PDB file of C-alpha atoms in Angstrom:
ATOM      1  CA  MET T 223       0.000   0.000   0.000  1.00 52.00           C
ATOM      2  CA  SER T 224       1.329   3.448  -0.940  1.00 55.00           C
ATOM      3  CA  THR T 225       2.011   5.946   1.755  1.00 60.00           C
ATOM      4  CA  PRO T 226      -0.029   9.243   1.396  1.00 60.00           C
ATOM      5  CA  GLN T 227       2.069  12.239   0.448  1.00 60.00           C
ATOM      6  CA  PRO T 228       2.022  15.241   2.762  1.00 61.00           C
ATOM      7  CA  PRO T 229       0.372  18.416   1.302  1.00 61.00           C
ATOM      8  CA  MET T 230       2.637  20.860  -0.449  1.00 60.00           C
ATOM      9  CA  PRO T 231       3.180  24.099   1.477  1.00 58.00           C
ATOM     10  CA  GLN T 232       1.371  27.169   0.047  1.00 58.00           C
ATOM     11  CA  ALA T 233       3.456  30.214  -0.891  1.00 55.00           C
ATOM     12  CA  ALA T 234       2.559  33.288   1.076  1.00 57.00           C
ATOM     13  CA  ALA T 235       0.866  36.016  -0.965  1.00 55.00           C
ATOM     14  CA  PRO T 236       3.034  39.091  -1.414  1.00 58.00           C
ATOM     15  CA  ASN T 237       1.968  42.142   0.526  1.00 60.00           C
ATOM     16  CA  TRP T 238       1.873  44.801  -2.192  1.00 57.00           C
ATOM     17  CA  GLN T 239       1.596  48.410  -1.145  1.00 59.00           C
ATOM     18  CA  ALA T 240       0.994  51.378  -3.399  1.00 57.00           C
ATOM     19  CA  ALA T 241       3.906  53.743  -3.659  1.00 58.00           C
ATOM     20  CA  PRO T 242       3.212  57.122  -2.137  1.00 63.00           C
ATOM     21  CA  ALA T 243       1.984  59.628  -4.723  1.00 58.00           C
ATOM     22  CA  PRO T 244       4.406  62.408  -5.484  1.00 62.00           C
ATOM     23  CA  SER T 245       3.340  65.793  -4.279  1.00 59.00           C
ATOM     24  CA  TYR T 246       3.359  68.752  -6.648  1.00 57.00           C
ATOM     25  CA  PRO T 247       3.027  72.414  -5.847  1.00 63.00           C
ATOM     26  CA  THR T 248      -0.405  73.962  -6.538  1.00 67.00           C
ATOM     27  CA  TYR T 249      -0.633  75.430 -10.089  1.00 64.00           C
ATOM     28  CA  THR T 250      -2.471  78.679 -10.683  1.00 68.00           C
ATOM     29  CA  SER T 251      -3.256  79.652 -14.267  1.00 64.00           C
ATOM     30  CA  PRO T 252      -2.122  83.165 -15.201  1.00 73.00           C
ATOM     31  CA  ILE T 253      -5.231  83.478 -17.386  1.00 66.00           C
ATOM     32  CA  PRO T 254      -8.167  84.787 -15.334  1.00 70.00           C
ATOM     33  CA  VAL T 255     -11.238  82.566 -15.405  1.00 66.00           C
ATOM     34  CA  VAL T 256     -14.434  84.614 -15.672  1.00 69.00           C
ATOM     35  CA  ARG T 257     -18.061  83.671 -16.051  1.00 74.00           C
ATOM     36  CA  THR T 258     -19.186  84.224 -19.635  1.00 73.00           C
ATOM     37  CA  HIS T 259     -22.184  86.398 -20.389  1.00 79.00           C
ATOM     38  CA  LEU T 260     -24.029  88.012 -23.290  1.00 83.00           C
ATOM     39  CA  GLY T 261     -21.366  90.695 -23.641  1.00 84.00           C
ATOM     40  CA  HIS T 262     -18.771  88.089 -24.631  1.00 82.00           C
ATOM     41  CA  ALA T 263     -21.125  86.660 -27.267  1.00 85.00           C
ATOM     42  CA  LEU T 264     -21.797  90.152 -28.612  1.00 90.00           C
ATOM     43  CA  ALA T 265     -18.062  90.852 -28.877  1.00 89.00           C
ATOM     44  CA  SER T 266     -17.562  87.567 -30.726  1.00 88.00           C
ATOM     45  CA  GLU T 267     -20.362  88.253 -33.223  1.00 89.00           C
ATOM     46  CA  TRP T 268     -19.154  91.811 -33.786  1.00 91.00           C
ATOM     47  CA  THR T 269     -15.681  90.462 -34.591  1.00 90.00           C
ATOM     48  CA  LYS T 270     -17.199  88.009 -37.067  1.00 89.00           C
ATOM     49  CA  ILE T 271     -19.458  90.446 -38.900  1.00 90.00           C
ATOM     50  CA  ARG T 272     -16.798  93.122 -39.332  1.00 89.00           C
ATOM     51  CA  SER T 273     -14.010  90.760 -40.368  1.00 89.00           C
ATOM     52  CA  VAL T 274     -15.680  88.883 -43.240  1.00 86.00           C
ATOM     53  CA  ARG T 275     -15.726  90.179 -46.800  1.00 87.00           C
ATOM     54  CA  SER T 276     -19.428  89.574 -47.320  1.00 85.00           C
ATOM     55  CA  THR T 277     -20.276  92.365 -44.876  1.00 89.00           C
ATOM     56  CA  MET T 278     -18.182  94.933 -46.727  1.00 91.00           C
ATOM     57  CA  TRP T 279     -19.491  93.932 -50.147  1.00 92.00           C
ATOM     58  CA  THR T 280     -23.183  93.632 -49.301  1.00 92.00           C
ATOM     59  CA  LEU T 281     -23.347  96.837 -47.266  1.00 93.00           C
ATOM     60  CA  GLY T 282     -21.202  98.645 -49.823  1.00 93.00           C
ATOM     61  CA  VAL T 283     -23.558  97.693 -52.645  1.00 94.00           C
ATOM     62  CA  PHE T 284     -26.524  98.589 -50.422  1.00 94.00           C
ATOM     63  CA  VAL T 285     -25.233 102.119 -49.833  1.00 94.00           C
ATOM     64  CA  LEU T 286     -24.419 102.495 -53.517  1.00 94.00           C
ATOM     65  CA  LEU T 287     -27.937 101.468 -54.543  1.00 93.00           C
ATOM     66  CA  VAL T 288     -29.789 103.508 -51.930  1.00 93.00           C
ATOM     67  CA  VAL T 289     -27.757 106.681 -52.299  1.00 92.00           C
ATOM     68  CA  GLY T 290     -27.015 106.394 -56.010  1.00 92.00           C
ATOM     69  CA  ILE T 291     -30.509 105.579 -57.239  1.00 91.00           C
ATOM     70  CA  GLY T 292     -32.138 107.946 -54.753  1.00 88.00           C
ATOM     71  CA  LEU T 293     -30.046 110.900 -55.917  1.00 89.00           C
ATOM     72  CA  LEU T 294     -30.318 109.929 -59.579  1.00 89.00           C
ATOM     73  CA  ALA T 295     -34.121 109.743 -59.450  1.00 84.00           C
ATOM     74  CA  ALA T 296     -34.387 113.150 -57.785  1.00 82.00           C
ATOM     75  CA  ALA T 297     -31.875 114.707 -60.195  1.00 82.00           C
ATOM     76  CA  LEU T 298     -33.723 113.432 -63.280  1.00 83.00           C
ATOM     77  CA  VAL T 299     -37.058 114.672 -61.997  1.00 79.00           C
ATOM     78  CA  SER T 300     -35.703 118.072 -60.990  1.00 75.00           C
ATOM     79  CA  ASN T 301     -34.208 118.587 -64.473  1.00 75.00           C
ATOM     80  CA  SER T 302     -37.414 117.717 -66.310  1.00 69.00           C
ATOM     81  CA  ALA T 303     -40.042 119.145 -63.946  1.00 64.00           C
ATOM     82  CA  THR T 304     -41.107 122.742 -63.821  1.00 62.00           C
ATOM     83  CA  GLU T 305     -42.486 124.885 -61.017  1.00 62.00           C
ATOM     84  CA  GLY T 306     -45.678 123.304 -59.695  1.00 59.00           C
ATOM     85  CA  ASP T 307     -45.363 119.936 -61.471  1.00 61.00           C
ATOM     86  CA  LEU T 308     -44.748 118.104 -58.214  1.00 64.00           C
ATOM     87  CA  ALA T 309     -46.978 120.190 -55.983  1.00 63.00           C
ATOM     88  CA  GLY T 310     -48.018 118.189 -52.947  1.00 66.00           C
ATOM     89  CA  GLU T 311     -45.516 115.384 -53.571  1.00 73.00           C
ATOM     90  CA  ASN T 312     -43.380 114.081 -50.739  1.00 77.00           C
ATOM     91  CA  PRO T 313     -39.733 114.598 -51.827  1.00 79.00           C
ATOM     92  CA  LEU T 314     -38.579 111.806 -49.507  1.00 84.00           C
ATOM     93  CA  SER T 315     -40.446 109.260 -51.624  1.00 83.00           C
ATOM     94  CA  PHE T 316     -37.764 109.315 -54.324  1.00 82.00           C
ATOM     95  CA  GLY T 317     -35.592 107.234 -51.999  1.00 85.00           C
ATOM     96  CA  PHE T 318     -38.046 104.340 -52.372  1.00 87.00           C
ATOM     97  CA  PHE T 319     -36.551 102.930 -55.565  1.00 87.00           C
ATOM     98  CA  GLY T 320     -33.047 102.524 -54.184  1.00 90.00           C
ATOM     99  CA  LEU T 321     -34.312 101.054 -50.920  1.00 92.00           C
ATOM    100  CA  LEU T 322     -36.402  98.438 -52.701  1.00 91.00           C
ATOM    101  CA  LEU T 323     -33.319  97.156 -54.508  1.00 92.00           C
ATOM    102  CA  GLY T 324     -31.154  97.600 -51.431  1.00 92.00           C
ATOM    103  CA  THR T 325     -33.332  95.206 -49.441  1.00 94.00           C
ATOM    104  CA  MET T 326     -31.779  92.357 -51.444  1.00 93.00           C
ATOM    105  CA  CYS T 327     -28.376  93.223 -49.986  1.00 94.00           C
ATOM    106  CA  VAL T 328     -29.688  93.344 -46.414  1.00 95.00           C
ATOM    107  CA  ILE T 329     -31.500  90.035 -46.935  1.00 95.00           C
ATOM    108  CA  THR T 330     -28.340  88.414 -48.268  1.00 94.00           C
ATOM    109  CA  LEU T 331     -26.197  89.616 -45.371  1.00 94.00           C
ATOM    110  CA  GLY T 332     -28.811  88.545 -42.841  1.00 94.00           C
ATOM    111  CA  VAL T 333     -28.933  85.004 -44.211  1.00 94.00           C
ATOM    112  CA  LEU T 334     -25.145  84.723 -44.417  1.00 92.00           C
ATOM    113  CA  SER T 335     -24.782  85.826 -40.789  1.00 91.00           C
ATOM    114  CA  THR T 336     -26.164  82.452 -39.682  1.00 90.00           C
ATOM    115  CA  ALA T 337     -26.429  80.017 -42.586  1.00 90.00           C
ATOM    116  CA  SER T 338     -22.800  80.438 -43.692  1.00 89.00           C
ATOM    117  CA  GLU T 339     -21.572  79.083 -40.343  1.00 88.00           C
ATOM    118  CA  TYR T 340     -23.494  75.874 -40.936  1.00 86.00           C
ATOM    119  CA  GLY T 341     -22.025  75.583 -44.411  1.00 85.00           C
ATOM    120  CA  THR T 342     -18.427  75.957 -43.221  1.00 85.00           C
ATOM    121  CA  GLY T 343     -18.853  74.039 -39.952  1.00 85.00           C
ATOM    122  CA  MET T 344     -17.854  77.097 -37.942  1.00 85.00           C
ATOM    123  CA  ILE T 345     -21.067  76.760 -35.961  1.00 86.00           C
ATOM    124  CA  ARG T 346     -19.521  73.844 -34.021  1.00 87.00           C
ATOM    125  CA  THR T 347     -16.760  76.104 -32.765  1.00 85.00           C
ATOM    126  CA  THR T 348     -19.280  78.816 -31.923  1.00 84.00           C
ATOM    127  CA  MET T 349     -21.468  76.450 -29.909  1.00 83.00           C
ATOM    128  CA  THR T 350     -18.456  74.954 -28.151  1.00 82.00           C
ATOM    129  CA  ALA T 351     -17.257  78.379 -27.075  1.00 81.00           C
ATOM    130  CA  CYS T 352     -20.793  79.360 -26.025  1.00 82.00           C
ATOM    131  CA  PRO T 353     -22.967  76.322 -25.213  1.00 82.00           C
ATOM    132  CA  SER T 354     -25.990  78.559 -24.549  1.00 85.00           C
ATOM    133  CA  ARG T 355     -27.617  78.459 -27.986  1.00 85.00           C
ATOM    134  CA  GLY T 356     -30.190  81.091 -27.151  1.00 88.00           C
ATOM    135  CA  ARG T 357     -27.395  83.479 -26.215  1.00 90.00           C
ATOM    136  CA  VAL T 358     -25.650  82.858 -29.535  1.00 90.00           C
ATOM    137  CA  LEU T 359     -28.791  83.537 -31.566  1.00 92.00           C
ATOM    138  CA  ALA T 360     -29.614  86.621 -29.493  1.00 93.00           C
ATOM    139  CA  ALA T 361     -26.091  87.999 -29.950  1.00 93.00           C
ATOM    140  CA  LYS T 362     -26.232  87.472 -33.709  1.00 94.00           C
ATOM    141  CA  ALA T 363     -29.638  89.170 -33.868  1.00 95.00           C
ATOM    142  CA  ILE T 364     -28.575  92.199 -31.806  1.00 95.00           C
ATOM    143  CA  VAL T 365     -25.312  92.805 -33.656  1.00 95.00           C
ATOM    144  CA  PHE T 366     -26.844  92.403 -37.096  1.00 95.00           C
ATOM    145  CA  PHE T 367     -29.886  94.564 -36.305  1.00 96.00           C
ATOM    146  CA  LEU T 368     -27.729  97.431 -35.033  1.00 96.00           C
ATOM    147  CA  VAL T 369     -25.370  97.280 -38.022  1.00 96.00           C
ATOM    148  CA  ALA T 370     -28.240  97.138 -40.541  1.00 95.00           C
ATOM    149  CA  PHE T 371     -30.149  99.937 -38.807  1.00 96.00           C
ATOM    150  CA  VAL T 372     -27.191 102.331 -38.570  1.00 96.00           C
ATOM    151  CA  VAL T 373     -26.132 101.831 -42.197  1.00 96.00           C
ATOM    152  CA  THR T 374     -29.708 102.201 -43.457  1.00 95.00           C
ATOM    153  CA  PHE T 375     -30.443 105.250 -41.316  1.00 96.00           C
ATOM    154  CA  VAL T 376     -27.311 107.108 -42.426  1.00 95.00           C
ATOM    155  CA  SER T 377     -28.026 106.294 -46.078  1.00 94.00           C
ATOM    156  CA  VAL T 378     -31.683 107.339 -46.075  1.00 94.00           C
ATOM    157  CA  VAL T 379     -30.997 110.554 -44.157  1.00 93.00           C
ATOM    158  CA  LEU T 380     -28.337 111.504 -46.699  1.00 93.00           C
ATOM    159  CA  VAL T 381     -30.688 110.782 -49.594  1.00 92.00           C
ATOM    160  CA  ALA T 382     -33.577 112.611 -47.927  1.00 90.00           C
ATOM    161  CA  LEU T 383     -31.567 115.781 -47.344  1.00 90.00           C
ATOM    162  CA  ALA T 384     -30.204 115.740 -50.889  1.00 88.00           C
ATOM    163  CA  ASP T 385     -33.599 115.063 -52.482  1.00 85.00           C
ATOM    164  CA  VAL T 386     -35.271 117.899 -50.600  1.00 83.00           C
ATOM    165  CA  ALA T 387     -32.543 120.278 -51.795  1.00 83.00           C
ATOM    166  CA  LEU T 388     -32.646 119.038 -55.409  1.00 81.00           C
ATOM    167  CA  LEU T 389     -36.439 119.246 -55.689  1.00 78.00           C
ATOM    168  CA  SER T 390     -36.890 122.562 -53.934  1.00 74.00           C
ATOM    169  CA  ASN T 391     -37.494 124.347 -57.257  1.00 73.00           C
ATOM    170  CA  THR T 392     -40.246 121.996 -58.445  1.00 70.00           C
ATOM    171  CA  GLY T 393     -42.910 123.025 -55.970  1.00 68.00           C
ATOM    172  CA  VAL T 394     -42.757 119.971 -53.724  1.00 74.00           C
ATOM    173  CA  LYS T 395     -44.054 120.472 -50.233  1.00 73.00           C
ATOM    174  CA  ASP T 396     -41.723 120.623 -47.274  1.00 78.00           C
ATOM    175  CA  PRO T 397     -41.983 117.305 -45.391  1.00 79.00           C
ATOM    176  CA  SER T 398     -43.660 117.514 -42.016  1.00 83.00           C
ATOM    177  CA  GLY T 399     -42.032 116.247 -38.841  1.00 84.00           C
ATOM    178  CA  GLY T 400     -44.052 113.048 -39.019  1.00 86.00           C
ATOM    179  CA  GLU T 401     -43.023 112.452 -42.639  1.00 85.00           C
ATOM    180  CA  TRP T 402     -39.371 112.985 -41.764  1.00 90.00           C
ATOM    181  CA  LEU T 403     -39.680 110.516 -38.888  1.00 91.00           C
ATOM    182  CA  LYS T 404     -41.372 107.833 -40.990  1.00 91.00           C
ATOM    183  CA  GLY T 405     -39.157 108.400 -44.039  1.00 89.00           C
ATOM    184  CA  THR T 406     -35.922 108.059 -42.064  1.00 92.00           C
ATOM    185  CA  LEU T 407     -36.312 106.329 -38.691  1.00 94.00           C
ATOM    186  CA  GLY T 408     -39.371 104.248 -39.556  1.00 93.00           C
ATOM    187  CA  ILE T 409     -38.063 102.925 -42.864  1.00 94.00           C
ATOM    188  CA  SER T 410     -34.667 102.167 -41.307  1.00 95.00           C
ATOM    189  CA  LEU T 411     -36.262 100.105 -38.534  1.00 96.00           C
ATOM    190  CA  TYR T 412     -38.346  98.244 -41.113  1.00 95.00           C
ATOM    191  CA  ILE T 413     -35.351  97.383 -43.306  1.00 95.00           C
ATOM    192  CA  ALA T 414     -33.304  96.276 -40.272  1.00 96.00           C
ATOM    193  CA  LEU T 415     -36.167  94.037 -39.087  1.00 96.00           C
ATOM    194  CA  LEU T 416     -36.519  92.577 -42.585  1.00 95.00           C
ATOM    195  CA  GLY T 417     -32.816  91.729 -42.499  1.00 95.00           C
ATOM    196  CA  LEU T 418     -33.236  90.257 -39.022  1.00 96.00           C
ATOM    197  CA  LEU T 419     -36.061  88.075 -40.320  1.00 96.00           C
ATOM    198  CA  SER T 420     -33.650  86.867 -43.016  1.00 95.00           C
ATOM    199  CA  LEU T 421     -31.085  85.999 -40.330  1.00 95.00           C
ATOM    200  CA  ILE T 422     -33.713  83.956 -38.504  1.00 95.00           C
ATOM    201  CA  VAL T 423     -34.781  82.157 -41.689  1.00 95.00           C
ATOM    202  CA  GLY T 424     -31.104  81.356 -42.309  1.00 93.00           C
ATOM    203  CA  SER T 425     -30.915  79.797 -38.840  1.00 92.00           C
ATOM    204  CA  ILE T 426     -34.009  77.701 -39.553  1.00 93.00           C
ATOM    205  CA  ILE T 427     -33.104  76.583 -43.088  1.00 93.00           C
ATOM    206  CA  ARG T 428     -29.324  76.280 -42.453  1.00 90.00           C
ATOM    207  CA  HIS T 429     -28.656  76.702 -46.171  1.00 89.00           C
ATOM    208  CA  SER T 430     -27.608  80.044 -47.641  1.00 90.00           C
ATOM    209  CA  ALA T 431     -29.001  79.685 -51.165  1.00 92.00           C
ATOM    210  CA  GLY T 432     -32.291  78.225 -49.953  1.00 92.00           C
ATOM    211  CA  ALA T 433     -32.854  80.896 -47.315  1.00 93.00           C
ATOM    212  CA  ILE T 434     -31.985  83.761 -49.696  1.00 93.00           C
ATOM    213  CA  THR T 435     -34.389  82.341 -52.296  1.00 94.00           C
ATOM    214  CA  ILE T 436     -37.181  82.122 -49.723  1.00 94.00           C
ATOM    215  CA  MET T 437     -36.655  85.716 -48.580  1.00 93.00           C
ATOM    216  CA  ILE T 438     -36.468  87.164 -52.091  1.00 93.00           C
ATOM    217  CA  GLY T 439     -39.654  85.259 -52.916  1.00 92.00           C
ATOM    218  CA  LEU T 440     -41.280  86.714 -49.810  1.00 91.00           C
ATOM    219  CA  VAL T 441     -40.376  90.235 -50.969  1.00 90.00           C
ATOM    220  CA  LEU T 442     -41.313  89.975 -54.639  1.00 90.00           C
ATOM    221  CA  ALA T 443     -43.694  87.040 -55.156  1.00 90.00           C
ATOM    222  CA  PRO T 444     -46.910  88.489 -53.595  1.00 88.00           C
ATOM    223  CA  LEU T 445     -46.783  91.626 -55.742  1.00 87.00           C
ATOM    224  CA  VAL T 446     -45.892  89.721 -58.931  1.00 88.00           C
ATOM    225  CA  ILE T 447     -48.624  87.146 -58.346  1.00 88.00           C
ATOM    226  CA  ALA T 448     -51.187  89.871 -57.695  1.00 86.00           C
ATOM    227  CA  LEU T 449     -50.317  91.610 -60.972  1.00 84.00           C
ATOM    228  CA  PHE T 450     -51.341  88.503 -62.932  1.00 85.00           C
ATOM    229  CA  MET T 451     -54.579  87.723 -61.092  1.00 84.00           C
ATOM    230  CA  PHE T 452     -57.221  88.729 -63.632  1.00 80.00           C
ATOM    231  CA  SER T 453     -60.114  86.605 -62.400  1.00 80.00           C
ATOM    232  CA  SER T 454     -62.845  88.535 -60.599  1.00 80.00           C
ATOM    233  CA  SER T 455     -63.319  85.632 -58.183  1.00 81.00           C
ATOM    234  CA  LEU T 456     -59.791  86.223 -56.891  1.00 82.00           C
ATOM    235  CA  GLU T 457     -60.210  89.967 -56.424  1.00 84.00           C
ATOM    236  CA  ASP T 458     -60.170  89.789 -52.622  1.00 85.00           C
ATOM    237  CA  LEU T 459     -56.973  87.719 -52.609  1.00 88.00           C
ATOM    238  CA  ARG T 460     -55.427  90.010 -55.201  1.00 86.00           C
ATOM    239  CA  GLN T 461     -56.210  93.057 -53.076  1.00 87.00           C
ATOM    240  CA  ALA T 462     -54.735  91.431 -49.963  1.00 86.00           C
ATOM    241  CA  LEU T 463     -51.536  90.542 -51.798  1.00 87.00           C
ATOM    242  CA  PHE T 464     -51.191  94.134 -52.965  1.00 86.00           C
ATOM    243  CA  GLU T 465     -51.865  95.582 -49.536  1.00 86.00           C
ATOM    244  CA  TYR T 466     -49.484  93.364 -47.562  1.00 88.00           C
ATOM    245  CA  SER T 467     -46.691  92.993 -50.098  1.00 88.00           C
ATOM    246  CA  ILE T 468     -43.382  94.308 -48.831  1.00 91.00           C
ATOM    247  CA  PRO T 469     -42.983  96.894 -51.652  1.00 90.00           C
ATOM    248  CA  ASN T 470     -46.354  98.365 -50.709  1.00 89.00           C
ATOM    249  CA  GLN T 471     -45.475  98.399 -47.014  1.00 90.00           C
ATOM    250  CA  LEU T 472     -42.251 100.237 -47.844  1.00 90.00           C
ATOM    251  CA  SER T 473     -44.196 102.827 -49.822  1.00 88.00           C
ATOM    252  CA  VAL T 474     -46.531 103.407 -46.848  1.00 89.00           C
ATOM    253  CA  PHE T 475     -43.632 105.062 -45.007  1.00 89.00           C
ATOM    254  CA  TYR T 476     -43.598 107.674 -47.790  1.00 86.00           C
ATOM    255  CA  SER T 477     -47.402 108.092 -47.812  1.00 77.00           C
ATOM    256  CA  ASN T 478     -47.534 106.593 -51.310  1.00 75.00           C
ATOM    257  CA  SER T 479     -49.405 103.337 -50.782  1.00 74.00           C
ATOM    258  CA  LEU T 480     -50.262 101.294 -53.876  1.00 71.00           C
ATOM    259  CA  THR T 481     -53.801 100.807 -52.552  1.00 75.00           C
ATOM    260  CA  GLU T 482     -56.335 102.948 -50.719  1.00 74.00           C
ATOM    261  CA  THR T 483     -56.886 100.272 -48.072  1.00 77.00           C
ATOM    262  CA  GLY T 484     -54.602  98.102 -45.981  1.00 77.00           C
ATOM    263  CA  PRO T 485     -51.716  99.137 -43.717  1.00 82.00           C
ATOM    264  CA  SER T 486     -51.157 102.813 -43.113  1.00 83.00           C
ATOM    265  CA  GLY T 487     -49.091 105.028 -40.855  1.00 85.00           C
ATOM    266  CA  TRP T 488     -46.782 102.889 -38.723  1.00 90.00           C
ATOM    267  CA  ASP T 489     -48.720  99.646 -39.329  1.00 90.00           C
ATOM    268  CA  PRO T 490     -46.017  98.027 -41.516  1.00 91.00           C
ATOM    269  CA  LEU T 491     -43.495  98.355 -38.691  1.00 94.00           C
ATOM    270  CA  TRP T 492     -45.760  96.547 -36.214  1.00 95.00           C
ATOM    271  CA  ILE T 493     -46.495  93.830 -38.786  1.00 93.00           C
ATOM    272  CA  ILE T 494     -42.837  93.065 -39.501  1.00 95.00           C
ATOM    273  CA  LEU T 495     -42.058  93.254 -35.777  1.00 95.00           C
ATOM    274  CA  GLY T 496     -44.736  90.647 -34.981  1.00 95.00           C
ATOM    275  CA  VAL T 497     -43.665  88.327 -37.784  1.00 95.00           C
ATOM    276  CA  THR T 498     -40.005  88.585 -36.750  1.00 96.00           C
ATOM    277  CA  ALA T 499     -40.812  87.888 -33.091  1.00 96.00           C
ATOM    278  CA  VAL T 500     -42.779  84.743 -33.979  1.00 96.00           C
ATOM    279  CA  ALA T 501     -40.023  83.545 -36.320  1.00 95.00           C
ATOM    280  CA  PHE T 502     -37.379  84.183 -33.648  1.00 95.00           C
ATOM    281  CA  ALA T 503     -39.284  82.069 -31.122  1.00 95.00           C
ATOM    282  CA  GLY T 504     -39.567  79.244 -33.666  1.00 94.00           C
ATOM    283  CA  ALA T 505     -35.882  79.432 -34.586  1.00 93.00           C
ATOM    284  CA  LEU T 506     -34.885  79.341 -30.909  1.00 92.00           C
ATOM    285  CA  ALA T 507     -37.051  76.258 -30.274  1.00 92.00           C
ATOM    286  CA  LEU T 508     -35.555  74.436 -33.269  1.00 91.00           C
ATOM    287  CA  LEU T 509     -32.027  75.459 -32.315  1.00 87.00           C
ATOM    288  CA  ASN T 510     -32.391  73.865 -28.882  1.00 85.00           C
ATOM    289  CA  GLN T 511     -33.814  70.639 -30.320  1.00 87.00           C
ATOM    290  CA  ARG T 512     -31.436  70.042 -33.227  1.00 81.00           C
ATOM    291  CA  ASP T 513     -27.913  68.724 -33.279  1.00 77.00           C
ATOM    292  CA  VAL T 514     -25.328  71.265 -34.361  1.00 70.00           C
TER     293      VAL T 514
END
């Protein structure tokens, strides 16, 4: 019979101990850490809008159209008209033609202020630097509105003063204080809000060409469609398109409405303000729901 073997001795488990962690002196960054706020976003958007070429070109062409066409129209009329031909006319209204064309420039710049960042991918950097999306959209809106308003106001005031001087020998009436206010401040606010609406549409569509096409259609399509509505059954719709078309609302500021009914006085400003506010709320809701 075999003798049982004694059990083999077990090796003792090593007693491992973690080495003491090295101690380092406390590091303090020389760069001050501050809580970001709307002012930082405004500074960022101001840097963007003044450093890109599109701003210089679009606003440059806008000023050229508004001032150039406004002065040219008044000069041509003053050379051909005689004393009393324009009796009762508002001399500020000759700035309408240049402003109507100039709106295309403001629309383009408004769309590019947002949609171009999505096209280049720059929006990712913007949202990383400022995770508050509402703050980003608000900063873009404020900066663009102020730039568009100031440029428009300076241009229309220059044209208004020149047109009044050029047409003084044709018997035009001197504009009243209310006409001056509507023909300079009112129209400038309207154009700036129209550009702001374009910025918001650019944020919603996220495509420059598509958003610009939509806005140009919004400006021109109602009036063009109304011109070709010959059916008597569509007369009410035709009249509404005339009354609320953007060209007609622009002319209201010069007391030269295309229709005898519809918006008057300061009504166009409240209409565009309401539409822009609703669009801004929609753009903000979509911005918070979408991926960048």
